[in-house]
PDB file of C-alpha atoms in Angstrom:
ATOM      1  CA  ARG A 174     169.762-140.321  79.944  1.00 81.00           C
ATOM      2  CA  ILE A 175     172.132-138.760  77.422  1.00 85.00           C
ATOM      3  CA  ILE A 176     171.254-137.052  74.153  1.00 89.00           C
ATOM      4  CA  TRP A 177     173.926-136.527  71.521  1.00 88.00           C
ATOM      5  CA  ALA A 178     173.539-134.012  68.719  1.00 92.00           C
ATOM      6  CA  ARG A 179     175.819-134.428  65.724  1.00 92.00           C
ATOM      7  CA  GLU A 180     175.884-130.812  64.486  1.00 94.00           C
ATOM      8  CA  LYS A 181     176.174-127.637  66.541  1.00 93.00           C
ATOM      9  CA  GLU A 182     173.052-126.361  64.829  1.00 93.00           C
ATOM     10  CA  GLY A 183     171.146-129.399  66.117  1.00 92.00           C
ATOM     11  CA  PHE A 184     172.697-128.973  69.562  1.00 93.00           C
ATOM     12  CA  ASP A 185     171.562-125.346  69.745  1.00 94.00           C
ATOM     13  CA  LYS A 186     167.998-126.304  68.807  1.00 93.00           C
ATOM     14  CA  VAL A 187     167.712-129.298  71.149  1.00 93.00           C
ATOM     15  CA  LYS A 188     169.079-127.387  74.150  1.00 91.00           C
ATOM     16  CA  PHE A 189     165.839-125.382  74.134  1.00 91.00           C
ATOM     17  CA  PHE A 190     164.181-128.575  75.397  1.00 91.00           C
ATOM     18  CA  SER A 191     166.998-130.217  77.348  1.00 85.00           C
ATOM     19  CA  ARG A 192     170.321-128.922  78.658  1.00 81.00           C
ATOM     20  CA  ARG A 193     171.273-131.205  81.530  1.00 85.00           C
ATOM     21  CA  ASN A 194     171.891-134.379  79.509  1.00 87.00           C
ATOM     22  CA  LEU A 195     172.774-132.895  76.119  1.00 92.00           C
ATOM     23  CA  ARG A 196     176.144-133.528  74.446  1.00 89.00           C
ATOM     24  CA  GLN A 197     177.608-132.891  71.007  1.00 89.00           C
ATOM     25  CA  SER A 198     179.473-135.596  69.107  1.00 88.00           C
ATOM     26  CA  VAL A 199     180.778-136.200  65.616  1.00 87.00           C
ATOM     27  CA  ASP A 200     179.400-139.028  63.471  1.00 88.00           C
ATOM     28  CA  LEU A 201     179.756-142.439  65.136  1.00 84.00           C
ATOM     29  CA  VAL A 202     181.560-143.941  62.126  1.00 85.00           C
ATOM     30  CA  LEU A 203     184.506-141.615  62.741  1.00 86.00           C
ATOM     31  CA  MET A 204     185.023-143.083  66.232  1.00 83.00           C
ATOM     32  CA  GLN A 205     184.678-146.706  65.225  1.00 79.00           C
ATOM     33  CA  LYS A 206     187.864-148.734  65.117  1.00 76.00           C
ATOM     34  CA  ASP A 207     188.403-151.643  62.715  1.00 76.00           C
ATOM     35  CA  LEU A 208     185.372-153.887  62.375  1.00 79.00           C
ATOM     36  CA  ASP A 209     185.385-157.553  63.341  1.00 82.00           C
ATOM     37  CA  LEU A 210     183.486-159.027  60.391  1.00 83.00           C
ATOM     38  CA  GLY A 211     182.689-162.076  62.498  1.00 83.00           C
ATOM     39  CA  ASN A 212     180.362-159.849  64.509  1.00 85.00           C
ATOM     40  CA  ILE A 213     178.453-158.973  61.351  1.00 85.00           C
ATOM     41  CA  PHE A 214     178.416-162.014  59.064  1.00 86.00           C
ATOM     42  CA  LYS A 215     177.560-165.622  59.905  1.00 86.00           C
ATOM     43  CA  ALA A 216     179.946-166.866  57.196  1.00 86.00           C
ATOM     44  CA  ASP A 217     183.003-165.351  55.547  1.00 83.00           C
ATOM     45  CA  PRO A 218     181.596-162.679  53.234  1.00 84.00           C
ATOM     46  CA  LYS A 219     182.519-162.480  49.568  1.00 88.00           C
ATOM     47  CA  LEU A 220     183.387-158.828  49.439  1.00 90.00           C
ATOM     48  CA  ARG A 221     184.028-157.190  46.093  1.00 90.00           C
ATOM     49  CA  SER A 222     187.377-155.479  45.613  1.00 92.00           C
ATOM     50  CA  TYR A 223     188.708-153.315  42.800  1.00 94.00           C
ATOM     51  CA  SER A 224     192.147-152.732  41.375  1.00 95.00           C
ATOM     52  CA  ILE A 225     192.658-148.977  41.253  1.00 97.00           C
ATOM     53  CA  PRO A 226     195.766-147.557  39.535  1.00 97.00           C
ATOM     54  CA  GLU A 227     197.943-144.873  41.080  1.00 96.00           C
ATOM     55  CA  SER A 228     197.008-141.222  40.620  1.00 97.00           C
ATOM     56  CA  SER A 229     193.265-141.886  40.815  1.00 98.00           C
ATOM     57  CA  VAL A 230     190.443-139.705  42.112  1.00 98.00           C
ATOM     58  CA  ALA A 231     186.883-140.805  42.932  1.00 98.00           C
ATOM     59  CA  ILE A 232     183.743-138.827  42.195  1.00 98.00           C
ATOM     60  CA  ILE A 233     180.766-139.721  44.397  1.00 98.00           C
ATOM     61  CA  PRO A 234     177.782-137.525  43.486  1.00 97.00           C
ATOM     62  CA  ASN A 235     174.450-137.126  45.245  1.00 96.00           C
ATOM     63  CA  SER A 236     171.098-136.735  43.516  1.00 95.00           C
ATOM     64  CA  LYS A 237     169.938-134.513  46.386  1.00 94.00           C
ATOM     65  CA  VAL A 238     172.520-131.948  45.323  1.00 94.00           C
ATOM     66  CA  LYS A 239     170.535-131.505  42.122  1.00 92.00           C
ATOM     67  CA  GLU A 240     167.337-131.046  44.137  1.00 93.00           C
ATOM     68  CA  ASN A 241     168.910-128.419  46.412  1.00 95.00           C
ATOM     69  CA  ASN A 242     170.968-126.605  43.789  1.00 95.00           C
ATOM     70  CA  LYS A 243     169.758-123.041  43.359  1.00 85.00           C
ATOM     71  CA  GLU A 244     171.829-121.101  40.860  1.00 90.00           C
ATOM     72  CA  ASN A 245     174.580-123.326  39.465  1.00 95.00           C
ATOM     73  CA  ASP A 246     175.060-125.369  36.318  1.00 95.00           C
ATOM     74  CA  LEU A 247     176.084-128.594  38.051  1.00 95.00           C
ATOM     75  CA  TYR A 248     176.959-130.411  34.851  1.00 96.00           C
ATOM     76  CA  LYS A 249     179.268-127.581  33.830  1.00 96.00           C
ATOM     77  CA  ILE A 250     180.888-127.720  37.276  1.00 97.00           C
ATOM     78  CA  TYR A 251     181.457-131.485  37.073  1.00 97.00           C
ATOM     79  CA  GLN A 252     182.653-131.217  33.496  1.00 97.00           C
ATOM     80  CA  GLY A 253     185.195-128.617  34.579  1.00 97.00           C
ATOM     81  CA  ILE A 254     186.336-130.762  37.515  1.00 97.00           C
ATOM     82  CA  ILE A 255     186.785-133.877  35.366  1.00 98.00           C
ATOM     83  CA  SER A 256     188.573-131.899  32.633  1.00 97.00           C
ATOM     84  CA  PHE A 257     190.971-130.497  35.234  1.00 97.00           C
ATOM     85  CA  LEU A 258     191.668-133.965  36.634  1.00 98.00           C
ATOM     86  CA  LEU A 259     192.357-135.329  33.157  1.00 97.00           C
ATOM     87  CA  GLN A 260     194.791-132.471  32.508  1.00 97.00           C
ATOM     88  CA  ARG A 261     196.585-133.530  35.689  1.00 97.00           C
ATOM     89  CA  ASP A 262     196.882-137.095  34.318  1.00 97.00           C
ATOM     90  CA  ARG A 263     194.400-138.432  36.845  1.00 98.00           C
ATOM     91  CA  ASN A 264     192.251-141.523  36.504  1.00 98.00           C
ATOM     92  CA  ILE A 265     188.653-140.728  37.433  1.00 98.00           C
ATOM     93  CA  TYR A 266     186.213-143.244  38.895  1.00 98.00           C
ATOM     94  CA  ILE A 267     182.555-142.292  39.196  1.00 98.00           C
ATOM     95  CA  ILE A 268     180.980-144.300  42.023  1.00 97.00           C
ATOM     96  CA  ARG A 269     177.468-144.448  43.421  1.00 95.00           C
ATOM     97  CA  HIS A 270     177.000-144.481  47.170  1.00 92.00           C
ATOM     98  CA  SER A 271     173.226-144.875  47.016  1.00 91.00           C
ATOM     99  CA  TYR A 272     170.825-146.489  44.554  1.00 91.00           C
ATOM    100  CA  GLU A 273     169.341-142.989  44.109  1.00 93.00           C
ATOM    101  CA  ASP A 274     172.534-141.723  42.506  1.00 95.00           C
ATOM    102  CA  LEU A 275     173.013-144.228  39.679  1.00 96.00           C
ATOM    103  CA  ASP A 276     171.311-142.108  37.004  1.00 96.00           C
ATOM    104  CA  PHE A 277     173.323-139.068  38.055  1.00 96.00           C
ATOM    105  CA  CYS A 278     176.525-141.125  37.821  1.00 97.00           C
ATOM    106  CA  LYS A 279     175.584-142.264  34.322  1.00 97.00           C
ATOM    107  CA  GLU A 280     174.894-138.675  33.307  1.00 97.00           C
ATOM    108  CA  LEU A 281     178.352-137.623  34.467  1.00 97.00           C
ATOM    109  CA  LYS A 282     179.945-140.464  32.527  1.00 97.00           C
ATOM    110  CA  ARG A 283     178.035-139.337  29.421  1.00 97.00           C
ATOM    111  CA  LEU A 284     179.927-136.036  29.613  1.00 97.00           C
ATOM    112  CA  PHE A 285     183.037-138.077  28.668  1.00 97.00           C
ATOM    113  CA  PRO A 286     181.515-141.122  26.918  1.00 95.00           C
ATOM    114  CA  ASP A 287     184.612-142.296  25.071  1.00 92.00           C
ATOM    115  CA  HIS A 288     187.329-141.358  27.530  1.00 95.00           C
ATOM    116  CA  GLU A 289     188.893-144.535  28.893  1.00 96.00           C
ATOM    117  CA  ARG A 290     190.256-142.764  31.981  1.00 97.00           C
ATOM    118  CA  VAL A 291     186.769-141.761  33.117  1.00 98.00           C
ATOM    119  CA  VAL A 292     185.388-145.007  34.550  1.00 98.00           C
ATOM    120  CA  LEU A 293     181.890-145.653  35.883  1.00 98.00           C
ATOM    121  CA  ILE A 294     181.469-148.261  38.635  1.00 97.00           C
ATOM    122  CA  GLU A 295     177.758-149.132  38.693  1.00 95.00           C
ATOM    123  CA  ASP A 296     177.919-151.802  41.416  1.00 94.00           C
ATOM    124  CA  ASP A 297     175.760-151.396  44.498  1.00 93.00           C
ATOM    125  CA  LEU A 298     178.398-151.634  47.247  1.00 94.00           C
ATOM    126  CA  ASN A 299     177.849-152.217  50.936  1.00 90.00           C
ATOM    127  CA  SER A 300     179.527-149.890  53.426  1.00 88.00           C
ATOM    128  CA  ILE A 301     182.479-152.228  53.987  1.00 90.00           C
ATOM    129  CA  GLU A 302     183.192-152.569  50.262  1.00 93.00           C
ATOM    130  CA  LEU A 303     182.753-148.833  49.761  1.00 94.00           C
ATOM    131  CA  LYS A 304     185.143-147.882  52.550  1.00 92.00           C
ATOM    132  CA  GLU A 305     187.775-150.281  51.192  1.00 93.00           C
ATOM    133  CA  LEU A 306     187.383-148.802  47.700  1.00 97.00           C
ATOM    134  CA  ILE A 307     187.494-145.200  48.916  1.00 97.00           C
ATOM    135  CA  GLY A 308     190.796-145.890  50.665  1.00 96.00           C
ATOM    136  CA  LYS A 309     192.478-146.556  47.304  1.00 97.00           C
ATOM    137  CA  PHE A 310     192.124-143.007  45.956  1.00 98.00           C
ATOM    138  CA  ASP A 311     194.322-139.959  46.505  1.00 98.00           C
ATOM    139  CA  TYR A 312     191.266-137.836  47.245  1.00 98.00           C
ATOM    140  CA  LEU A 313     187.585-137.582  46.390  1.00 98.00           C
ATOM    141  CA  ILE A 314     185.049-135.253  44.839  1.00 98.00           C
ATOM    142  CA  ALA A 315     182.170-136.117  47.156  1.00 98.00           C
ATOM    143  CA  SER A 316     178.589-135.071  47.793  1.00 97.00           C
ATOM    144  CA  ARG A 317     177.185-137.976  49.826  1.00 95.00           C
ATOM    145  CA  TYR A 318     177.747-137.076  53.478  1.00 96.00           C
ATOM    146  CA  HIS A 319     178.809-140.572  54.513  1.00 94.00           C
ATOM    147  CA  SER A 320     181.135-140.778  51.536  1.00 96.00           C
ATOM    148  CA  VAL A 321     182.984-137.879  53.136  1.00 97.00           C
ATOM    149  CA  ILE A 322     182.790-139.657  56.508  1.00 95.00           C
ATOM    150  CA  HIS A 323     184.260-142.864  55.040  1.00 95.00           C
ATOM    151  CA  ALA A 324     186.911-140.839  53.216  1.00 97.00           C
ATOM    152  CA  TYR A 325     188.011-138.987  56.343  1.00 97.00           C
ATOM    153  CA  LYS A 326     187.969-142.283  58.248  1.00 94.00           C
ATOM    154  CA  SER A 327     190.392-143.580  55.593  1.00 95.00           C
ATOM    155  CA  ARG A 328     192.533-140.404  55.890  1.00 96.00           C
ATOM    156  CA  LYS A 329     191.436-139.197  52.427  1.00 98.00           C
ATOM    157  CA  PRO A 330     190.624-135.520  51.800  1.00 98.00           C
ATOM    158  CA  CYS A 331     187.555-134.449  49.844  1.00 98.00           C
ATOM    159  CA  PHE A 332     186.475-131.653  47.555  1.00 98.00           C
ATOM    160  CA  ILE A 333     182.874-131.340  48.774  1.00 98.00           C
ATOM    161  CA  LEU A 334     179.819-130.190  46.859  1.00 97.00           C
ATOM    162  CA  GLY A 335     177.202-130.169  49.596  1.00 96.00           C
ATOM    163  CA  TRP A 336     173.826-128.696  50.393  1.00 94.00           C
ATOM    164  CA  ALA A 337     173.434-128.622  54.184  1.00 94.00           C
ATOM    165  CA  VAL A 338     175.111-127.392  57.353  1.00 94.00           C
ATOM    166  CA  LYS A 339     176.351-130.914  58.141  1.00 95.00           C
ATOM    167  CA  TYR A 340     178.954-130.687  55.346  1.00 96.00           C
ATOM    168  CA  LYS A 341     180.187-127.314  56.543  1.00 96.00           C
ATOM    169  CA  GLU A 342     180.531-128.412  60.166  1.00 95.00           C
ATOM    170  CA  LEU A 343     182.213-131.706  59.255  1.00 96.00           C
ATOM    171  CA  SER A 344     184.805-130.128  56.968  1.00 97.00           C
ATOM    172  CA  LEU A 345     185.483-127.358  59.485  1.00 96.00           C
ATOM    173  CA  SER A 346     186.108-129.858  62.297  1.00 94.00           C
ATOM    174  CA  PHE A 347     188.804-131.521  60.149  1.00 97.00           C
ATOM    175  CA  GLY A 348     190.399-128.281  58.972  1.00 97.00           C
ATOM    176  CA  GLN A 349     189.067-128.884  55.465  1.00 98.00           C
ATOM    177  CA  SER A 350     186.623-125.989  55.030  1.00 97.00           C
ATOM    178  CA  ASP A 351     188.630-124.560  52.102  1.00 97.00           C
ATOM    179  CA  TYR A 352     187.415-127.503  50.060  1.00 98.00           C
ATOM    180  CA  CYS A 353     183.704-127.370  50.966  1.00 98.00           C
ATOM    181  CA  PHE A 354     181.147-125.629  48.732  1.00 97.00           C
ATOM    182  CA  ASP A 355     177.388-125.184  49.231  1.00 96.00           C
ATOM    183  CA  VAL A 356     175.404-125.566  46.004  1.00 96.00           C
ATOM    184  CA  ARG A 357     172.490-123.611  47.514  1.00 95.00           C
ATOM    185  CA  THR A 358     174.594-120.484  46.916  1.00 94.00           C
ATOM    186  CA  SER A 359     176.001-119.075  43.701  1.00 95.00           C
ATOM    187  CA  LEU A 360     179.421-120.692  43.345  1.00 95.00           C
ATOM    188  CA  VAL A 361     182.390-118.734  42.039  1.00 94.00           C
ATOM    189  CA  GLU A 362     184.242-120.735  39.403  1.00 93.00           C
ATOM    190  CA  LYS A 363     187.611-119.150  40.166  1.00 95.00           C
ATOM    191  CA  SER A 364     187.341-119.971  43.896  1.00 96.00           C
ATOM    192  CA  MET A 365     186.407-123.575  43.149  1.00 96.00           C
ATOM    193  CA  ASN A 366     189.234-123.975  40.645  1.00 96.00           C
ATOM    194  CA  ASN A 367     191.783-122.563  43.081  1.00 97.00           C
ATOM    195  CA  ALA A 368     190.571-124.893  45.836  1.00 98.00           C
ATOM    196  CA  LEU A 369     190.734-127.928  43.560  1.00 98.00           C
ATOM    197  CA  LYS A 370     194.273-127.047  42.441  1.00 98.00           C
ATOM    198  CA  GLN A 371     195.288-126.575  46.070  1.00 98.00           C
ATOM    199  CA  LEU A 372     193.863-129.962  47.028  1.00 98.00           C
ATOM    200  CA  ASP A 373     195.477-131.705  44.072  1.00 98.00           C
ATOM    201  CA  CYS A 374     198.868-130.313  45.101  1.00 97.00           C
ATOM    202  CA  ASN A 375     198.485-130.793  48.855  1.00 98.00           C
ATOM    203  CA  TYR A 376     196.368-133.938  49.255  1.00 98.00           C
ATOM    204  CA  ARG A 377     199.151-135.762  51.112  1.00 98.00           C
ATOM    205  CA  ILE A 378     199.468-132.923  53.652  1.00 98.00           C
ATOM    206  CA  GLU A 379     195.690-132.806  54.072  1.00 98.00           C
ATOM    207  CA  SER A 380     195.631-136.585  54.526  1.00 98.00           C
ATOM    208  CA  GLU A 381     198.109-136.330  57.410  1.00 98.00           C
ATOM    209  CA  LYS A 382     196.023-133.580  59.000  1.00 97.00           C
ATOM    210  CA  ILE A 383     192.876-135.697  58.751  1.00 97.00           C
ATOM    211  CA  GLY A 384     194.714-138.718  60.142  1.00 96.00           C
ATOM    212  CA  ARG A 385     195.708-136.848  63.295  1.00 95.00           C
ATOM    213  CA  LYS A 386     192.104-135.814  63.887  1.00 94.00           C
ATOM    214  CA  VAL A 387     190.766-139.351  63.330  1.00 92.00           C
ATOM    215  CA  LYS A 388     193.299-140.775  65.783  1.00 90.00           C
ATOM    216  CA  THR A 389     192.075-138.353  68.435  1.00 89.00           C
ATOM    217  CA  LEU A 390     188.453-139.306  67.812  1.00 87.00           C
ATOM    218  CA  GLU A 391     189.211-143.026  68.022  1.00 83.00           C
ATOM    219  CA  GLU A 392     191.033-142.633  71.323  1.00 80.00           C
ATOM    220  CA  ASP A 393     188.551-140.310  73.015  1.00 73.00           C
ATOM    221  CA  ASN A 394     184.999-141.088  71.960  1.00 72.00           C
ATOM    222  CA  ILE A 395     181.485-141.472  73.322  1.00 79.00           C
ATOM    223  CA  PHE A 396     181.417-145.278  73.379  1.00 78.00           C
ATOM    224  CA  GLN A 397     183.275-145.377  76.683  1.00 77.00           C
ATOM    225  CA  GLU A 398     180.939-142.740  78.068  1.00 79.00           C
ATOM    226  CA  ILE A 399     177.982-144.921  77.077  1.00 81.00           C
ATOM    227  CA  VAL A 400     179.526-147.960  78.799  1.00 82.00           C
ATOM    228  CA  ASP A 401     180.304-145.954  81.931  1.00 83.00           C
ATOM    229  CA  ASP A 402     176.785-144.554  82.092  1.00 80.00           C
ATOM    230  CA  TYR A 403     175.250-147.988  81.574  1.00 81.00           C
ATOM    231  CA  SER A 404     177.438-149.400  84.347  1.00 84.00           C
ATOM    232  CA  LYS A 405     176.063-146.790  86.744  1.00 83.00           C
ATOM    233  CA  LEU A 406     172.533-147.611  85.642  1.00 81.00           C
ATOM    234  CA  ILE A 407     172.727-151.354  86.387  1.00 82.00           C
ATOM    235  CA  LYS A 408     174.419-151.005  89.787  1.00 71.00           C
TER     236      LYS A 408
END
């Protein structure tokens, strides 16, 4: 009855087959309001929580970035990012979003093996624990798409190292395209450094900008359209 495409690129391809019932929508997580855990768990869950000090930044890598990287020395890029954050007196937490990324996370930690302000969290977190943890950072260096989604949902800006159109479209829709880089292209170190400095200085402003967009998405989203369409169907 209704088909939603998440990206414009997907929308443009699907409309070749269907136009009448085709819509475009952002990721569902961005429209979701606070969860009622009673709808998910039979008993009160024992959710893990972490104490994160002020002035902290999270790094959430993605093993698929390595697979799709064409011309860049990713380890040099991450080493430069972490070195910059340390110079800015930041605490850095390397976090895995997926089981696939644990080895990559460990490799990044090995770039700074003895630095106490570069912390590796190896725990396999569920989405609720991860979102709660993400909300404790000033901003993120993120490559997992849904890490960016959870960050934006928590009003946290991201410096994105991505590999697909979905990152570009997401960051653009939130006015964050200055901080999104595609590893399939040759990245310019100076441009990346300037963007990271800009984000480090302006993360509070970017957070407010993201918050306004999220509020709009929560108030005007497709869930009501689904309910309205279903109501018509059962009459």
